[in-house]
Short mmCIF file of C-alpha atoms in Angstrom, two decimals:
data_model
loop_
_atom_site.label_atom_id
_atom_site.label_comp_id
_atom_site.label_asym_id
_atom_site.label_seq_id
_atom_site.Cartn_x
_atom_site.Cartn_y
_atom_site.Cartn_z
CA MET B 89 -7.17 4.95 -14.82
CA PRO B 90 -4.86 3.49 -12.27
CA SER B 91 -3.64 6.47 -10.20
CA GLY B 92 0.19 7.04 -10.94
CA ALA B 93 0.33 4.94 -13.95
CA PRO B 94 3.05 6.08 -16.69
CA TYR B 95 0.51 6.92 -19.53
CA GLU B 96 1.68 8.33 -22.79
CA LEU B 97 -0.74 9.83 -25.65
CA VAL B 98 0.78 9.01 -28.93
CA LEU B 99 1.40 10.92 -32.02
CA PRO B 100 0.10 10.70 -35.13
CA ASP B 101 4.21 10.33 -36.55
CA GLY B 102 4.56 7.77 -33.08
CA LEU B 103 5.86 10.14 -31.20
CA ARG B 104 4.90 9.64 -27.63
CA VAL B 105 4.49 12.34 -25.24
CA PRO B 106 4.21 11.94 -21.97
CA LEU B 107 1.11 12.68 -19.54
CA THR B 108 1.95 13.61 -15.80
CA ALA B 109 0.47 17.11 -15.91
CA GLU B 110 -1.80 18.99 -17.47
CA VAL B 111 -1.24 18.80 -22.36
CA THR B 112 -2.98 20.98 -24.63
CA LEU B 113 -3.52 19.91 -27.40
CA GLY B 114 -4.42 22.39 -30.79
CA ARG B 115 -2.69 24.92 -33.02
CA ASP B 116 -2.13 27.03 -31.27
CA PRO B 117 2.24 27.02 -31.46
CA GLY B 118 1.26 27.58 -27.30
CA SER B 119 -0.30 24.48 -27.04
CA THR B 120 1.51 21.22 -25.68
CA VAL B 121 0.68 18.89 -28.33
CA VAL B 122 0.73 21.28 -31.66
CA LEU B 123 -1.91 19.67 -34.72
CA ALA B 124 -0.66 20.75 -38.10
CA ASP B 125 -4.57 19.95 -38.93
CA PRO B 126 -7.28 22.14 -40.15
CA ALA B 127 -9.90 20.89 -38.49
CA VAL B 128 -8.03 20.74 -35.41
CA SER B 129 -9.33 24.61 -33.31
CA ARG B 130 -6.35 27.32 -31.61
CA ILE B 131 -6.99 25.72 -28.11
CA HIS B 132 -9.01 22.05 -29.12
CA ALA B 133 -8.73 20.43 -26.45
CA ARG B 134 -7.01 19.39 -22.79
CA LEU B 135 -5.27 16.40 -21.16
CA VAL B 136 -5.36 15.97 -17.31
CA ALA B 137 -3.41 14.17 -14.75
CA GLY B 138 -4.47 13.54 -11.60
CA PRO B 139 -4.52 11.45 -8.37
CA GLU B 140 -7.40 9.67 -10.11
CA GLY B 141 -5.93 9.10 -13.26
CA VAL B 142 -6.07 11.22 -16.68
CA SER B 143 -9.18 12.86 -18.46
CA VAL B 144 -10.08 14.65 -21.43
CA GLU B 145 -11.81 17.27 -21.73
CA ASP B 146 -12.89 19.66 -24.99
CA VAL B 147 -12.12 23.07 -24.34
CA GLY B 148 -14.75 24.51 -27.54
CA SER B 149 -13.21 23.46 -30.09
CA SER B 150 -15.13 23.94 -33.83
CA TYR B 151 -15.85 19.79 -34.91
CA GLY B 152 -15.52 17.93 -31.51
CA THR B 153 -13.43 16.03 -29.60
CA PHE B 154 -14.36 12.21 -30.15
CA LEU B 155 -13.14 9.15 -27.29
CA ASP B 156 -13.47 5.66 -28.79
CA GLY B 157 -16.30 7.39 -31.37
CA VAL B 158 -18.17 9.08 -29.04
CA ARG B 159 -17.95 12.63 -28.73
CA VAL B 160 -16.08 14.36 -25.27
CA ARG B 161 -19.09 16.70 -23.87
CA GLU B 162 -17.87 16.28 -20.11
CA PRO B 163 -14.23 15.71 -18.59
CA THR B 164 -13.82 11.95 -19.30
CA ALA B 165 -11.37 9.58 -17.38
CA LEU B 166 -8.78 7.90 -20.22
CA HIS B 167 -8.29 3.84 -20.59
CA ASP B 168 -4.95 1.98 -22.03
CA GLY B 169 -5.86 2.13 -25.86
CA ALA B 170 -8.28 4.86 -25.63
CA ARG B 171 -8.48 6.30 -29.16
CA LEU B 172 -8.75 10.30 -29.28
CA ARG B 173 -9.84 11.98 -32.59
CA LEU B 174 -9.17 16.15 -33.22
CA GLY B 175 -10.69 16.97 -36.23
CA ASP B 176 -9.07 14.26 -39.10
CA SER B 177 -5.56 12.84 -36.09
CA GLU B 178 -6.54 10.18 -34.82
CA LEU B 179 -4.56 9.67 -31.21
CA THR B 180 -3.30 7.24 -28.69
CA VAL B 181 -3.26 7.05 -24.99
CA GLU B 182 -1.78 3.96 -23.91
CA ARG B 183 0.00 2.31 -21.15
CA ARG B 184 3.97 2.22 -20.67
CA ARG B 185 5.09 -1.46 -20.05
CA ALA B 186 7.23 -2.91 -18.11
CA ALA B 187 10.23 -5.45 -19.45
CA SER B 188 8.05 -8.68 -17.36
CA GLU B 189 4.73 -7.11 -18.70
CA ALA B 190 2.61 -8.01 -23.10
CA GLY B 191 3.68 -5.50 -25.11
CA ARG B 192 0.74 -4.09 -28.07
CA THR B 193 1.44 -5.29 -30.98
CA ILE B 194 4.24 -4.14 -33.67
CA VAL B 195 3.53 -4.29 -36.90
CA VAL B 196 5.59 -3.53 -40.39
CA PRO B 197 3.53 -3.18 -43.33
CA LEU B 198 4.13 -4.26 -46.91
CA GLY B 199 6.14 -1.68 -49.26
CA GLU B 200 8.96 -1.66 -51.52
CA ARG B 201 12.14 -3.49 -50.79
CA PRO B 202 15.48 -2.59 -50.39
CA SER B 203 17.68 -4.22 -53.04
CA ALA B 204 20.79 -6.71 -51.44
CA ASP B 205 23.60 -5.18 -50.76
CA GLY B 206 25.24 -7.61 -47.98
CA ARG B 207 24.05 -6.18 -45.22
CA LEU B 208 21.36 -8.24 -43.16
CA ARG B 209 17.43 -6.98 -43.12
CA VAL B 210 14.00 -8.68 -42.54
CA ARG B 211 12.06 -8.47 -44.80
CA PRO B 212 8.83 -5.20 -44.30
CA GLY B 213 5.74 -7.16 -44.29
CA TYR B 214 5.71 -8.86 -40.46
CA ALA B 215 4.33 -8.68 -37.09
CA LEU B 216 6.43 -8.35 -33.80
CA LYS B 217 4.29 -8.51 -30.35
CA ARG B 218 5.92 -9.65 -26.76
CA LEU B 219 4.07 -11.59 -24.32
CA ASP B 220 3.69 -11.26 -20.51
CA ALA B 221 6.38 -12.56 -18.74
CA ALA B 222 4.64 -15.31 -17.92
CA GLU B 223 4.84 -17.40 -20.88
CA GLY B 224 8.04 -18.13 -19.67
CA ASP B 225 11.60 -17.03 -22.13
CA ARG B 226 10.23 -17.47 -25.85
CA ARG B 227 7.52 -15.02 -25.27
CA TRP B 228 8.62 -12.95 -28.56
CA ILE B 229 5.88 -13.80 -31.30
CA LEU B 230 6.62 -12.85 -35.23
CA LYS B 231 4.65 -13.16 -37.68
CA ASP B 232 4.82 -13.13 -41.44
CA LEU B 233 2.06 -10.78 -43.16
CA GLU B 234 2.73 -13.26 -46.27
CA SER B 235 3.01 -16.26 -45.41
CA GLY B 236 1.29 -16.28 -42.56
CA LYS B 237 4.15 -18.00 -40.29
CA TYR B 238 5.42 -17.51 -36.88
CA LEU B 239 8.62 -17.64 -34.64
CA ARG B 240 8.88 -17.49 -31.38
CA LEU B 241 12.25 -15.51 -30.04
CA SER B 242 14.01 -15.11 -26.71
CA ASP B 243 14.20 -12.38 -24.93
CA ALA B 244 17.64 -12.56 -26.18
CA ASP B 245 17.09 -13.61 -29.48
CA ALA B 246 14.87 -9.62 -29.31
CA ARG B 247 17.71 -8.41 -28.52
CA LEU B 248 19.20 -9.82 -32.19
CA PHE B 249 15.96 -9.04 -33.86
CA GLU B 250 16.55 -5.54 -33.85
CA LEU B 251 19.93 -5.21 -35.43
CA LEU B 252 17.90 -6.46 -39.01
CA ASP B 253 17.64 -3.36 -39.50
CA GLY B 254 19.72 -2.89 -42.99
CA THR B 255 22.34 -1.04 -41.94
CA HIS B 256 25.51 -3.81 -40.22
CA GLU B 257 27.21 -6.22 -41.97
CA LEU B 258 27.67 -10.33 -40.86
CA VAL B 259 30.72 -8.90 -39.49
CA ALA B 260 29.34 -6.14 -37.54
CA LEU B 261 26.40 -8.18 -36.77
CA ILE B 262 28.68 -10.71 -34.78
CA GLY B 263 30.87 -8.22 -32.85
CA GLU B 264 27.23 -6.22 -31.39
CA ALA B 265 25.61 -9.46 -31.14
CA GLU B 266 29.30 -10.98 -28.79
CA ARG B 267 28.93 -6.96 -26.80
CA ARG B 268 25.33 -7.43 -26.00
CA LEU B 269 24.97 -11.55 -25.01
CA GLY B 270 28.94 -12.49 -24.10
CA PRO B 271 30.57 -15.06 -25.55
CA ASP B 272 26.96 -17.10 -26.51
CA GLY B 273 26.22 -14.32 -28.86
CA PRO B 274 27.62 -14.87 -32.09
CA THR B 275 26.01 -18.62 -31.49
CA ARG B 276 22.59 -17.53 -31.12
CA LEU B 277 23.01 -14.91 -33.76
CA ALA B 278 23.56 -18.05 -36.12
CA ARG B 279 20.66 -20.14 -34.73
CA LEU B 280 18.81 -16.81 -35.67
CA LEU B 281 19.69 -16.25 -38.79
CA ALA B 282 19.40 -19.82 -39.68
CA ASP B 283 15.43 -19.54 -38.04
CA LEU B 284 14.73 -16.74 -40.16
CA GLY B 285 16.10 -17.59 -43.31
CA GLU B 286 14.52 -21.23 -43.01
CA ARG B 287 10.84 -19.36 -43.06
CA GLY B 288 11.67 -16.43 -45.15
CA PHE B 289 11.79 -13.73 -42.56
CA LEU B 290 15.16 -12.22 -44.04
CA GLU B 291 15.88 -10.23 -47.26
CA GLY B 292 16.92 -11.96 -50.35
CA VAL B 293 17.10 -15.69 -48.20
CA GLY B 294 14.97 -17.60 -50.73
CA ASP B 295 11.13 -16.22 -51.08
CA ALA B 296 8.26 -15.73 -48.46
CA PRO B 297 6.47 -18.53 -48.69
CA ALA B 298 2.54 -18.15 -50.37
CA ALA B 299 0.23 -17.72 -47.82
CA ALA B 300 -2.55 -19.20 -50.17
CA ALA B 301 -1.83 -23.78 -48.36
CA GLY B 302 -0.91 -25.83 -50.55
CA PRO B 303 0.42 -29.28 -51.97
CA THR B 304 4.66 -28.89 -51.40
CA PRO B 305 6.09 -30.04 -55.21
CA HIS B 306 9.07 -31.92 -54.13
CA ALA B 307 7.27 -33.28 -50.92
CA ALA B 308 6.93 -37.63 -51.77
CA TRP B 309 3.60 -38.33 -53.31
CA TRP B 310 1.66 -39.71 -50.49
CA ARG B 311 3.18 -36.45 -48.76
CA ARG B 312 1.19 -34.55 -50.97
CA ALA B 313 -2.27 -35.95 -51.34
CA LEU B 314 -2.66 -35.55 -47.50
CA GLU B 315 -1.73 -32.12 -47.53
CA PRO B 316 -4.58 -30.04 -47.71
CA ARG B 317 -5.70 -26.82 -51.27
CA GLU B 318 -7.32 -24.72 -49.19
CA LYS B 319 -9.76 -21.49 -50.37
CA ALA B 320 -10.19 -18.64 -48.58
CA ILE B 321 -13.59 -16.98 -49.03
CA PRO B 322 -13.97 -12.94 -48.89
CA GLY B 323 -15.68 -11.32 -46.36
CA ALA B 324 -15.89 -14.28 -44.26
CA GLY B 325 -13.91 -13.18 -41.32
CA ASP B 326 -16.47 -10.20 -41.08
CA ALA B 327 -19.54 -12.58 -41.27
CA ILE B 328 -18.23 -14.56 -38.47
CA GLU B 329 -17.75 -11.04 -36.60
CA THR B 330 -21.35 -9.90 -37.46
CA LEU B 331 -22.37 -13.86 -35.60
CA TYR B 332 -20.67 -12.50 -32.97
CA ARG B 333 -22.23 -9.55 -32.19
CA GLY B 334 -25.52 -11.23 -33.45
CA GLY B 335 -25.41 -13.28 -30.67
CA GLY B 336 -22.71 -15.50 -30.77
CA TRP B 337 -21.00 -13.27 -27.49
CA ALA B 338 -24.37 -15.23 -25.05
CA LEU B 339 -22.11 -18.30 -25.09
CA PHE B 340 -19.29 -16.74 -23.61
CA THR B 341 -21.49 -16.58 -20.20
CA PRO B 342 -21.04 -17.49 -17.42
CA THR B 343 -24.04 -19.72 -17.61
CA ALA B 344 -23.72 -20.56 -20.89
CA VAL B 345 -20.30 -22.39 -20.38
CA GLY B 346 -21.86 -24.56 -17.38
CA ALA B 347 -24.39 -25.61 -19.29
CA ILE B 348 -22.34 -26.23 -21.95
CA ALA B 349 -19.83 -28.55 -19.74
CA VAL B 350 -23.21 -30.23 -18.53
CA LEU B 351 -24.22 -30.92 -22.07
CA ALA B 352 -20.72 -32.85 -23.39
CA VAL B 353 -20.71 -34.82 -20.05
CA THR B 354 -24.06 -36.02 -20.27
CA GLY B 355 -23.58 -36.72 -24.51
CA LEU B 356 -20.74 -38.76 -23.99
CA MET B 357 -22.21 -40.76 -21.27
CA ALA B 358 -25.80 -41.11 -23.16
CA PHE B 359 -23.28 -42.46 -26.33
CA VAL B 360 -21.31 -44.98 -24.61
CA TYR B 361 -24.41 -46.58 -23.28
CA LEU B 362 -25.93 -46.64 -27.25
CA VAL B 363 -22.51 -47.69 -28.45
CA ALA B 364 -23.07 -50.76 -25.08
CA ALA B 365 -26.55 -51.11 -26.10
CA ARG B 366 -25.77 -51.77 -29.87
CA TYR B 367 -28.44 -49.04 -30.65
CA GLY B 368 -27.55 -48.04 -33.11
CA THR B 369 -24.78 -48.84 -36.32
CA PRO B 370 -21.94 -46.57 -37.64
CA PHE B 371 -22.45 -46.36 -41.53
CA VAL B 372 -26.21 -47.66 -41.89
CA VAL B 373 -28.76 -45.64 -41.68
CA ALA B 374 -32.67 -47.86 -42.53
CA SER B 375 -30.57 -50.50 -43.05
CA LYS B 376 -28.69 -49.17 -46.00
CA LEU B 377 -24.54 -48.79 -45.38
CA GLY B 378 -24.60 -46.26 -48.47
CA ILE B 379 -27.40 -44.17 -47.24
CA GLY B 380 -25.21 -43.93 -43.57
CA GLY B 381 -22.29 -43.51 -45.39
CA LEU B 382 -23.86 -40.59 -47.05
CA VAL B 383 -25.06 -39.53 -44.02
CA PHE B 384 -22.23 -39.54 -42.05
CA MET B 385 -20.11 -37.50 -44.07
CA ILE B 386 -22.48 -34.98 -44.30
CA GLY B 387 -22.50 -35.02 -40.79
CA ARG B 388 -18.72 -34.71 -40.53
CA VAL B 389 -19.02 -31.47 -42.76
CA ALA B 390 -21.75 -29.62 -40.46
CA VAL B 391 -19.10 -30.93 -36.95
CA VAL B 392 -16.15 -29.60 -39.43
CA ALA B 393 -17.95 -26.18 -40.24
CA ALA B 394 -19.01 -26.16 -36.67
CA HIS B 395 -15.83 -27.05 -34.89
CA GLU B 396 -14.12 -23.69 -36.94
CA LEU B 397 -16.51 -21.34 -36.45
CA ALA B 398 -16.25 -22.22 -32.96
CA HIS B 399 -12.02 -21.41 -33.24
CA GLY B 400 -13.42 -18.22 -34.63
CA LEU B 401 -16.08 -16.83 -32.12
CA THR B 402 -13.31 -17.44 -29.53
CA MET B 403 -10.73 -15.74 -31.48
CA THR B 404 -13.59 -12.55 -31.38
CA PHE B 405 -14.61 -12.81 -27.96
CA PHE B 406 -10.66 -12.20 -27.84
CA GLY B 407 -11.04 -9.29 -28.89
CA ARG B 408 -9.45 -10.80 -32.56
CA ARG B 409 -10.28 -11.23 -35.75
CA VAL B 410 -10.08 -13.70 -37.88
CA GLU B 411 -8.41 -12.82 -41.36
CA ARG B 412 -8.82 -16.30 -43.35
CA ALA B 413 -11.58 -18.64 -42.94
CA GLY B 414 -13.11 -20.32 -46.12
CA LEU B 415 -12.68 -24.34 -47.21
CA LYS B 416 -10.53 -26.95 -47.40
CA LEU B 417 -9.92 -29.77 -49.90
CA LEU B 418 -8.39 -32.97 -48.24
CA LEU B 419 -8.15 -35.86 -50.48
CA VAL B 420 -11.44 -35.63 -51.69
CA PHE B 421 -12.98 -34.97 -48.73
CA PRO B 422 -14.22 -31.10 -48.15
CA TYR B 423 -14.19 -29.08 -45.64
CA ALA B 424 -14.10 -25.22 -43.28
CA PHE B 425 -11.68 -23.90 -42.10
CA VAL B 426 -10.28 -20.71 -40.55
CA ASP B 427 -7.05 -19.16 -39.20
CA THR B 428 -6.76 -19.22 -36.12
CA SER B 429 -2.78 -18.05 -36.43
CA ALA B 430 -3.33 -14.16 -34.98
CA ALA B 431 -3.85 -16.64 -31.31
CA TRP B 432 -0.07 -16.63 -31.08
CA PHE B 433 -0.31 -12.93 -30.25
CA GLU B 434 -2.39 -13.80 -27.62
CA PRO B 435 -1.80 -15.56 -23.72
CA ARG B 436 -1.80 -18.15 -22.25
CA ARG B 437 -4.80 -18.55 -21.28
CA HIS B 438 -6.53 -17.35 -25.07
CA ARG B 439 -4.75 -19.61 -26.46
CA ILE B 440 -6.20 -23.37 -24.67
CA ALA B 441 -9.23 -21.72 -24.76
CA ILE B 442 -8.83 -20.82 -28.35
CA SER B 443 -8.03 -24.71 -29.02
CA ALA B 444 -10.15 -26.00 -26.53
CA ALA B 445 -13.12 -24.31 -28.67
CA GLY B 446 -13.18 -26.42 -31.47
CA PRO B 447 -12.67 -30.45 -29.82
CA ALA B 448 -16.17 -28.38 -27.18
CA SER B 449 -17.87 -28.21 -30.36
CA ASP B 450 -17.60 -31.76 -31.35
CA ALA B 451 -18.23 -32.22 -27.93
CA ILE B 452 -21.47 -30.17 -27.99
CA ILE B 453 -22.78 -31.24 -30.90
CA GLY B 454 -22.30 -35.35 -30.11
CA GLY B 455 -24.10 -34.65 -26.86
CA LEU B 456 -27.16 -33.40 -28.58
CA PHE B 457 -27.27 -36.27 -30.89
CA SER B 458 -27.00 -38.68 -28.73
CA LEU B 459 -29.20 -37.21 -26.60
CA ALA B 460 -31.77 -37.31 -29.31
CA CYS B 461 -30.80 -40.28 -30.63
CA LEU B 462 -31.30 -42.10 -26.91
CA ALA B 463 -34.80 -40.59 -26.86
CA LEU B 464 -36.21 -41.54 -29.87
CA ALA B 465 -38.28 -44.64 -30.89
CA PRO B 466 -35.84 -47.15 -33.61
CA GLY B 467 -36.16 -45.70 -36.82
CA THR B 468 -34.43 -43.86 -40.08
CA VAL B 469 -33.87 -40.92 -37.54
CA ARG B 470 -32.69 -42.25 -34.59
CA ASP B 471 -30.06 -43.88 -37.41
CA VAL B 472 -29.17 -40.26 -38.47
CA CYS B 473 -28.51 -39.54 -35.34
CA PHE B 474 -26.26 -41.52 -34.80
CA GLN B 475 -24.42 -41.17 -37.58
CA VAL B 476 -23.89 -37.09 -36.47
CA ALA B 477 -23.19 -38.37 -32.67
CA PHE B 478 -20.84 -40.86 -34.15
CA ALA B 479 -18.96 -38.10 -36.66
CA ALA B 480 -18.76 -35.49 -34.12
CA TYR B 481 -16.67 -37.95 -31.87
CA VAL B 482 -14.75 -38.98 -33.97
CA GLY B 483 -14.05 -35.58 -35.17
CA ALA B 484 -13.02 -34.79 -31.43
CA CYS B 485 -10.50 -37.81 -31.07
CA PHE B 486 -8.82 -37.21 -33.99
CA ASN B 487 -8.14 -33.58 -32.97
CA LEU B 488 -7.39 -34.26 -29.76
CA ASN B 489 -4.77 -36.76 -30.85
CA PRO B 490 -1.56 -34.81 -29.28
CA PHE B 491 0.86 -36.85 -31.86
CA LEU B 492 -0.47 -34.93 -34.64
CA ASP B 493 -0.95 -30.90 -35.67
CA ARG B 494 -4.45 -30.16 -34.62
CA ASP B 495 -6.04 -28.64 -31.51
CA GLY B 496 -4.85 -31.01 -28.52
CA TYR B 497 -1.36 -30.43 -30.01
CA GLN B 498 -1.44 -26.85 -29.25
CA ILE B 499 -3.60 -27.36 -25.54
CA LEU B 500 -0.70 -29.01 -24.81
CA VAL B 501 2.29 -27.04 -26.04
CA ASP B 502 0.80 -24.50 -24.06
CA VAL B 503 -0.28 -26.48 -20.93
CA LEU B 504 4.08 -27.80 -20.82
CA ARG B 505 5.35 -24.06 -21.90
CA GLU B 506 7.19 -26.69 -24.90
CA PRO B 507 7.27 -24.99 -27.86
CA ASN B 508 7.65 -26.99 -30.90
CA LEU B 509 7.24 -29.54 -29.08
CA ARG B 510 6.27 -32.04 -31.32
CA LYS B 511 9.42 -31.69 -33.55
CA ARG B 512 11.61 -32.07 -30.65
CA ALA B 513 9.87 -35.36 -29.06
CA ARG B 514 10.35 -37.22 -32.74
CA GLU B 515 13.95 -36.18 -32.65
CA GLN B 516 14.41 -37.03 -29.19
CA LEU B 517 12.74 -40.38 -29.85
CA ALA B 518 14.58 -40.96 -33.80
CA GLY B 519 17.73 -40.56 -31.77
CA ARG B 520 18.69 -37.10 -33.25
CA GLY B 521 17.73 -34.37 -30.58
CA THR B 522 20.77 -32.43 -29.33
CA GLY B 523 21.49 -31.20 -25.49
CA PRO B 524 20.52 -33.55 -22.62
CA ARG B 525 17.04 -35.30 -23.03
CA SER B 526 14.25 -34.18 -21.78
CA THR B 527 11.71 -35.61 -19.28
CA VAL B 528 9.06 -34.02 -21.02
CA LEU B 529 9.83 -35.05 -24.89
CA ALA B 530 10.43 -38.49 -23.44
CA ARG B 531 6.45 -38.54 -21.51
CA TYR B 532 5.15 -36.82 -24.64
CA ALA B 533 6.67 -38.84 -27.29
CA LEU B 534 5.30 -41.51 -25.35
CA LEU B 535 1.93 -40.61 -25.01
CA GLY B 536 1.16 -39.83 -28.21
CA LEU B 537 2.53 -43.65 -29.70
CA VAL B 538 0.12 -44.23 -26.62
CA TRP B 539 -2.30 -42.77 -27.75
CA SER B 540 -2.33 -43.26 -31.39
CA CYS B 541 -2.08 -46.91 -29.79
CA VAL B 542 -5.89 -46.86 -28.30
CA ALA B 543 -7.20 -45.00 -31.38
CA VAL B 544 -6.50 -47.78 -33.24
CA VAL B 545 -7.48 -50.44 -31.09
CA PHE B 546 -11.41 -48.65 -30.24
CA VAL B 547 -11.44 -47.82 -34.42
CA VAL B 548 -10.29 -51.96 -34.69
CA ALA B 549 -12.70 -53.12 -32.20
CA MET B 550 -15.84 -51.16 -33.43
CA THR B 551 -15.63 -52.36 -36.89
CA LEU B 552 -15.29 -55.78 -35.64
CA ARG B 553 -18.73 -55.47 -33.74
CA VAL B 554 -20.54 -53.30 -36.34
CA ARG B 555 -18.78 -56.22 -38.51
CA PRO B 556 -22.02 -59.03 -38.51
CA THR B 557 -24.72 -56.48 -38.99
CA LEU B 558 -23.31 -54.97 -42.25
CA ASP B 559 -22.69 -58.54 -42.87
CA ALA B 560 -25.79 -58.97 -42.85
CA ILE B 561 -26.72 -55.76 -45.60
CA VAL B 562 -23.87 -56.47 -48.24
CA PRO B 563 -21.78 -59.31 -49.27
CA GLY B 564 -19.06 -59.99 -46.80
CA TRP B 565 -16.00 -58.85 -49.31
CA LEU B 566 -17.62 -56.01 -49.56
CA VAL B 567 -17.23 -55.01 -46.15
CA TRP B 568 -14.15 -55.86 -45.88
CA ILE B 569 -13.22 -52.88 -48.87
CA ALA B 570 -14.89 -50.98 -46.45
CA ILE B 571 -13.74 -51.52 -43.19
CA VAL B 572 -9.39 -51.82 -44.36
CA PRO B 573 -9.40 -48.34 -45.73
CA VAL B 574 -10.50 -47.17 -42.22
CA TRP B 575 -7.89 -49.44 -40.29
CA LEU B 576 -4.91 -48.28 -42.22
CA VAL B 577 -5.74 -44.74 -41.53
CA ALA B 578 -5.85 -44.92 -38.45
CA CYS B 579 -2.90 -47.05 -38.36
CA LEU B 580 -1.39 -44.15 -40.75
CA PRO B 581 -0.35 -41.68 -37.31
CA LEU B 582 1.56 -44.05 -35.76
CA ALA B 583 3.14 -46.20 -39.13
CA ILE B 584 5.03 -42.31 -39.36
CA ALA B 585 6.08 -42.23 -35.92
CA LEU B 586 7.25 -45.64 -36.36
CA TYR B 587 9.36 -45.61 -39.46
CA GLY B 588 10.46 -42.27 -38.51
CA ARG B 589 12.49 -43.53 -35.40
CA GLY B 590 13.37 -47.46 -37.10
CA ARG B 591 14.18 -45.24 -40.18
CA ARG B 592 16.81 -43.02 -39.02
CA ARG B 593 18.39 -45.45 -36.18
#
């Protein structure tokens, strides 16, 4: 524990006691901190602050003093976040955070909701965390524990948010906002209330969205068809944590990370060579189009499962528990999912790593099977390896598309420090943006269009290259029936973007 650090002892009722000198704990009225717990001795433990930090010492208690689950048998140094258990009472030690630092997560659990009385309040069931000042202005993260929705707030928004406790009516809120933030206060308050109400955070303003994903009732039919259906699997988060502790942690050692990078690069080079040298044909195994398509789909399911597991393991590596994981159905295709929304409570570098873990998994699987395909003799096994590698790289391209709400987009948002990037860029591209035009948004919109165009060209080129091979296996009309839907799916992101721009001119 650093010397001179302003540490505090947090009691079970939330009271904080500065640890600047010797603090005694016990049932004795003369103790610095009196704990009304029959399992606590009269003089139970002592905390001593000195030049080297703060330490804890048991002073002959009946049931012992425990630090992070380990019994204290001699003076032991404390650390930020240390958990002390005395009898049936649990206390924590925290370092007081400066305003520029990240703060601990504040959780307001679900409870009985008060009746509407004309006063504005945030509905119970949320978590609020302040990130480090390096995150930029919008460094407060607000999570709805029912719906899982998140909202990023600025420091000014956070100052207004604390007013929404049900003790102020709207007129009083406006006056307080102006007093705290000056002439811009009422405008900021109106914007904050709109954002909170839209996402279901305000009591009595709409209903909080359901946590489970499903089709939006009043959306267009094609949007409803594209929205996934999710089924959470109980205990999936525990299984991921068990897997991590059972050996998954080894994937995050420097040696493993270096080996993974080499494998990903060499595997991609091998796949490019396989395609150029016509070593494999997409969707064809043992000269059968149907078998090849089935192998491709099975490979995609396996790749997606590994992709989501990589997200979950990385979350666990950074100390975040996976709350929801399970199965997802998109159109008629089964997938897996891991809810990584809790990553918003992590620093920017951690969020980037969690987002990048999925595409990295795709690249690893693609590289492994590409190298295996390159080493094998012609035959069914090599055909299968090519299909799995192809499925992995298709997934990597899809997930890295910065114009879709996938991993690549989340990485770019954090790299550019531009929250809500996609919506704002689309509004500017369509001529509906408010305020001055942003060079970052314009470049992002252009990058998204270029990426989508490159993806379309790649898909069209790949399908046209393999068409002669497919013609030799099945009738030509059947080949076109298979190819055209693939083209349409590849063109969908580009078509949506261009349609939205043209419709709003």
